[in-house]
Short mmCIF file of C-alpha atoms in Angstrom, two decimals:
data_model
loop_
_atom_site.label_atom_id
_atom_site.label_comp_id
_atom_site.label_asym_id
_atom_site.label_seq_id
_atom_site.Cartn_x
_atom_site.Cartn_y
_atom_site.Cartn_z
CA UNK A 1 55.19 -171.91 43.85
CA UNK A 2 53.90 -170.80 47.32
CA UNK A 3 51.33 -173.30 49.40
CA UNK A 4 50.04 -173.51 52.53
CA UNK A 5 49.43 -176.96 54.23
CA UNK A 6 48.83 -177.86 57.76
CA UNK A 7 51.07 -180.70 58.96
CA UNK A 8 50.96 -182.04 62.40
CA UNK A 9 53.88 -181.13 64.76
CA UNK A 10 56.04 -183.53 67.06
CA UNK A 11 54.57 -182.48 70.22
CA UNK A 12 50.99 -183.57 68.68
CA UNK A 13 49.94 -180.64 67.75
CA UNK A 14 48.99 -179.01 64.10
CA UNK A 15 50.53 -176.00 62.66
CA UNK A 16 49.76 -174.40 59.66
CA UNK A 17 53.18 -174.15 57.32
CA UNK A 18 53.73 -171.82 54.45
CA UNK A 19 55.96 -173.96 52.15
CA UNK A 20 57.26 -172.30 48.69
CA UNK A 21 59.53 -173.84 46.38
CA UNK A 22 61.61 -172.52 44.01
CA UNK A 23 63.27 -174.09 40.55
CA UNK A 24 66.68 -173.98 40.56
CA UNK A 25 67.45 -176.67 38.42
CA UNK A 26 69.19 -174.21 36.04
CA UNK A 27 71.06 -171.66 38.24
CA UNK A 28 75.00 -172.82 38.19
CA UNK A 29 76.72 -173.84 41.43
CA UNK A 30 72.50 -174.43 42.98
CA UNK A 31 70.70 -176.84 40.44
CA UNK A 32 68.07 -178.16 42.69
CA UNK A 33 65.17 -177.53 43.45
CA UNK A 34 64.75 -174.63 46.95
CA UNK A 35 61.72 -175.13 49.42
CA UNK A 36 61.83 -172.81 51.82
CA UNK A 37 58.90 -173.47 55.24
CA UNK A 38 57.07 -171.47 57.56
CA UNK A 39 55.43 -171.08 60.77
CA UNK A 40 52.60 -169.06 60.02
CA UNK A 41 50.32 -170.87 62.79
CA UNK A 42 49.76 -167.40 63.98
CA UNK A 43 49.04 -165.55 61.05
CA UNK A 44 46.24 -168.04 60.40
CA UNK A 45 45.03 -167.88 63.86
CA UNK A 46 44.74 -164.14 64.01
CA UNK A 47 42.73 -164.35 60.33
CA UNK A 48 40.29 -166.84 62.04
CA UNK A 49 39.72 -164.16 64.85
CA UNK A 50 39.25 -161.30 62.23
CA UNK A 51 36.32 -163.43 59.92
CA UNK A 52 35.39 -164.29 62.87
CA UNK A 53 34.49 -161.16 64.38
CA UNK A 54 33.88 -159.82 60.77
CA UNK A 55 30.57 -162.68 61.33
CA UNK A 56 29.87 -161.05 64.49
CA UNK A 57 29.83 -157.05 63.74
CA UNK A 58 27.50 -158.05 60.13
CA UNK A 59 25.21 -160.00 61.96
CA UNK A 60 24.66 -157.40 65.09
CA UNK A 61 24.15 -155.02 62.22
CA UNK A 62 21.14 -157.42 60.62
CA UNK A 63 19.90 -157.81 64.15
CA UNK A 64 20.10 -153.68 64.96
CA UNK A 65 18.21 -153.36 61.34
CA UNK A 66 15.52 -155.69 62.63
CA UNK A 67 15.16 -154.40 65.72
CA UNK A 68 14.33 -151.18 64.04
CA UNK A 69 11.84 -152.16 61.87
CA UNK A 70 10.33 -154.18 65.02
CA UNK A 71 10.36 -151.57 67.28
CA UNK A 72 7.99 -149.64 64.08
CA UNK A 73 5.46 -152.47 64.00
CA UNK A 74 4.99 -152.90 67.46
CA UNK A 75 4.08 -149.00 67.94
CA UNK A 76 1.64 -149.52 65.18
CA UNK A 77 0.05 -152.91 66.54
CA UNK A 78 0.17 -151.17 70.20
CA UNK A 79 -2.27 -148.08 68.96
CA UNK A 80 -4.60 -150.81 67.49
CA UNK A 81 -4.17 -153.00 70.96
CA UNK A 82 -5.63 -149.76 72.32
CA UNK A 83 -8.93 -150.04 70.98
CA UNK A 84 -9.14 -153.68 71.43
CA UNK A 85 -8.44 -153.57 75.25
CA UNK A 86 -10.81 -151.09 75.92
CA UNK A 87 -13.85 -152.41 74.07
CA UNK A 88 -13.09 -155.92 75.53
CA UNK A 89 -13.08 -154.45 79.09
CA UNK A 90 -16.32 -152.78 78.39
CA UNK A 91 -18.25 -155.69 77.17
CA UNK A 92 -16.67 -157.77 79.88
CA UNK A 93 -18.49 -155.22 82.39
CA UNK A 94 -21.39 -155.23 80.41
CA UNK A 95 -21.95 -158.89 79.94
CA UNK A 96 -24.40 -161.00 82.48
CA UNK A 97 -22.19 -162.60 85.44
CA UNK A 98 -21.61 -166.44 84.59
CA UNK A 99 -22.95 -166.13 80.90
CA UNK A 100 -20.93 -167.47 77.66
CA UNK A 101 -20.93 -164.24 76.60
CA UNK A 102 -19.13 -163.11 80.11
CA UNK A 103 -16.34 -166.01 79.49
CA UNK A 104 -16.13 -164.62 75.64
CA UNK A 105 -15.16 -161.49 76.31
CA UNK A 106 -13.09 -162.68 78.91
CA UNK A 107 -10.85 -164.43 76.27
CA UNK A 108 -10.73 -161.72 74.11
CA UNK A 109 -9.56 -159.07 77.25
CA UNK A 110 -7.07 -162.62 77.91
CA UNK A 111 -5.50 -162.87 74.27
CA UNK A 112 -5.44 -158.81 73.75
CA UNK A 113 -3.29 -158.53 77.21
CA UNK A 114 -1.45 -161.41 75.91
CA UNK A 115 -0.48 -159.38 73.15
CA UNK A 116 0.46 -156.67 74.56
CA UNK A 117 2.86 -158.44 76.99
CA UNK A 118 4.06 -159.59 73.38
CA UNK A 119 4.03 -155.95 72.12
CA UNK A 120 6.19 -155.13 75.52
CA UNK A 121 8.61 -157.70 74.86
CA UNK A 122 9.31 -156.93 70.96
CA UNK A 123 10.19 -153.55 71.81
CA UNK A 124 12.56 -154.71 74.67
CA UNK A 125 13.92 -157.17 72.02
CA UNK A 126 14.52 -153.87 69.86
CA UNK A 127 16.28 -151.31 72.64
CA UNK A 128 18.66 -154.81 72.70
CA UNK A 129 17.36 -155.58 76.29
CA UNK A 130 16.68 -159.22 77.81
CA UNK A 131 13.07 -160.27 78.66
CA UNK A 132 12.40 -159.86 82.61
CA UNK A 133 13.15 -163.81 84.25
CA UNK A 134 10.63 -164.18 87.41
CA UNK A 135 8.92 -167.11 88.93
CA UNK A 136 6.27 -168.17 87.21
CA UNK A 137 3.28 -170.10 87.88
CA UNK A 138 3.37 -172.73 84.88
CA UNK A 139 0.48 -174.41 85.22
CA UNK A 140 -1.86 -171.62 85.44
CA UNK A 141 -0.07 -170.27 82.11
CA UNK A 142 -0.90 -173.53 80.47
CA UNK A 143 -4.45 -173.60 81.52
CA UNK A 144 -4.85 -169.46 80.64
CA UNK A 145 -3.40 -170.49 77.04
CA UNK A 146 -5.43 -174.14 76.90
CA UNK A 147 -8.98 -171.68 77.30
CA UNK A 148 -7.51 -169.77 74.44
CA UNK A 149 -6.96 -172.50 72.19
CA UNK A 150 -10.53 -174.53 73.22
CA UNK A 151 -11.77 -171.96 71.35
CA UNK A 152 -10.36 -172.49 67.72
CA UNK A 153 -10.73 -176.04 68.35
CA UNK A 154 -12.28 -177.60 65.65
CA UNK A 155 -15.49 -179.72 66.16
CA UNK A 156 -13.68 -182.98 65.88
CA UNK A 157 -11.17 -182.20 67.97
CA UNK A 158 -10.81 -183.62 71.18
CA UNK A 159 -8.53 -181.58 74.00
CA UNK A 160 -7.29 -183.74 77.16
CA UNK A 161 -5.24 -182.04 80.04
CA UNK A 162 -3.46 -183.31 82.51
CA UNK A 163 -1.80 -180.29 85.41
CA UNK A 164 -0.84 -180.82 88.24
CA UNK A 165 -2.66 -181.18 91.58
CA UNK A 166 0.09 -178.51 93.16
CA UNK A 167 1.26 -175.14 91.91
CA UNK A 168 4.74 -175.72 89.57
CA UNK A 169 7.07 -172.36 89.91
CA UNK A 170 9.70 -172.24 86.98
CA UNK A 171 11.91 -168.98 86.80
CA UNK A 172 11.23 -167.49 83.03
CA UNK A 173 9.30 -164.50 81.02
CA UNK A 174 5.45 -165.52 81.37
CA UNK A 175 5.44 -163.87 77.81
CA UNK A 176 7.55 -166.39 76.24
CA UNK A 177 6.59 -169.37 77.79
CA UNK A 178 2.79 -168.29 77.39
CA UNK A 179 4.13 -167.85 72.89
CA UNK A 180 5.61 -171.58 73.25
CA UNK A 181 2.81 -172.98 74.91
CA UNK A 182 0.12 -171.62 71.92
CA UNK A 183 3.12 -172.32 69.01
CA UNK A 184 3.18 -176.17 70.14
CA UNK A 185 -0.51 -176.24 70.17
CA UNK A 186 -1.04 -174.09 66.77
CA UNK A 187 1.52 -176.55 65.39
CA UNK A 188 -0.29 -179.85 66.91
CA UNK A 189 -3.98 -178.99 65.49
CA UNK A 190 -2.60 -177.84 62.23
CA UNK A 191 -0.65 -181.38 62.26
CA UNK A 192 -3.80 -183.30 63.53
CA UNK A 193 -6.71 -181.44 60.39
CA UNK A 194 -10.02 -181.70 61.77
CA UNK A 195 -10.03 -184.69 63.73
CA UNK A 196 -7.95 -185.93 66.41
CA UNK A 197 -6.99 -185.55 70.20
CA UNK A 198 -4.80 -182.84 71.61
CA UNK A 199 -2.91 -183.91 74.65
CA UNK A 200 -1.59 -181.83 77.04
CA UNK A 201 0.66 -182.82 80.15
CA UNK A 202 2.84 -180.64 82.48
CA UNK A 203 4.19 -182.68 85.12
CA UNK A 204 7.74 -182.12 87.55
CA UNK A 205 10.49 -184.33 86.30
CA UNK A 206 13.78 -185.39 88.35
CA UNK A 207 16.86 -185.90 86.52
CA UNK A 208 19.62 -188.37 88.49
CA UNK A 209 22.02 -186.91 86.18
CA UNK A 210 23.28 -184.73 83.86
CA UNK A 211 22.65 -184.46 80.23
CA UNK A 212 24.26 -183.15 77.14
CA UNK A 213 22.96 -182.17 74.22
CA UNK A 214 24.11 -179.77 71.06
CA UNK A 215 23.38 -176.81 72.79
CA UNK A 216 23.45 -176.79 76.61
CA UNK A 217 24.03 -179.52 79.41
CA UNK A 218 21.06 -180.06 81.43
CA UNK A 219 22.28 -180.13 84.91
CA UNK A 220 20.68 -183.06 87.15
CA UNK A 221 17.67 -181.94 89.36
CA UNK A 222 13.56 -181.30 89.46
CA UNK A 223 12.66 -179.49 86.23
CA UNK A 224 9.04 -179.30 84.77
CA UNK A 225 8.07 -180.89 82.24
CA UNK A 226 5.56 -180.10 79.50
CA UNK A 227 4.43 -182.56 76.70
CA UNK A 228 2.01 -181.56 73.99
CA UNK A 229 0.89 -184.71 71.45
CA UNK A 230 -1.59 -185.05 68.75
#
């Protein structure tokens, strides 16, 4: 009989131990019973390493599949951006200086650049490259996405801002932050029905020290903040 157990060594440490024991009850000049142990700390180590990296290579493989199939949509979607772009532009021209229809159309030219900045970054995401970090000027992508979303507000719902009085830089991709600003919004009116108050604060925030959580440490000093309730 052959097991493997993991026992703890003297130093402190724990080893894995391949332990097999043979019957010799009935063999003359032995009768007893054999165990015979073994390091094989190692062996189990270097298995580890192999699944582990087994993980890795099938799961850059899904990614690599998606990427591909990606990179297909967001050629389609850019050909139909295309059209949308350069009607908006046109009826942006066309429309009376000042006039609802002027700040319509302006929304529409807003949201279609919007997506393609998102078309951009999908088929970065599929030739495997990062987004581009630059300083960014948050507040004026929270208010650009804020006149996107007054729009689809519905009639009982009530949108309160609060930005502040200064420009607040943050180094990101404006694409990304401007896709998390309208997902916590999309997810706050679909939370709230058709009545309620949407909330929306961006505000600096000093931190004396730093803080730990599951996936990062948040190193102490100014960060910006952003709060969205309903």
């Amino acid at each position: 009989v052959t097991q493997e157990v993991r026992i703890r060594h003297k130093d402190g440490s724990w080893r894995w131990v391949e332990n097999t024991i043979s019957n010799l009850l009935q063999e003359p000049g032995i009768r007893s019973v054999v165990m015979n142990l073994r390091d094989i700390t190692e062996r189990k180590h270097a298995e580890a390493e192999r699944a582990r990296l087994n993980q890795r290579l099938r799961q850059a493989e899904k990614m690599e599949a998606v990427g591909r199939l990606a990179g297909g949509i967001a050629h389609d979607f850019n050909n139909i951006l295309g059209g949308i772009l350069g009607y908006a532009e046109m009826l942006v021209e066309g429309a009376p200086e000042r006039s609802p229809l002027r700040r319509y159309a302006q929304n529409v030219l807003t949201a279609a650049n919007r997506a393609s900045a998102l078309v951009e970054q999908i088929l970065s995401y599929s030739r495997s490259q990062r987004g581009k970090r630059v300083p960014v000027e948050l507040d004026r992508i929270v208010a650009e996405t804020l006149e996107l979303v007054r729009g689809s507000l519905a009639a009982g719902i009530e949108l309160e801002t609060r930005l502040p009085p200064a420009p607040l830089f943050v180094v990101g991709d404006p694409t990304q932050l401007h896709q998390i600003m309208m997902n916590l919004c999309t997810n706050a009116i679909h939370a709230m029905g058709e009545r309620g108050r949407l909330r929306v604060t961006l505000e600096s925030a000093d931190i004396d020290v730093d803080r730990v959580f599951q996936h990062t440490t948040l190193n102490a000093g100014r960060y910006a903040r952003l709060i969205v309730e309903d």
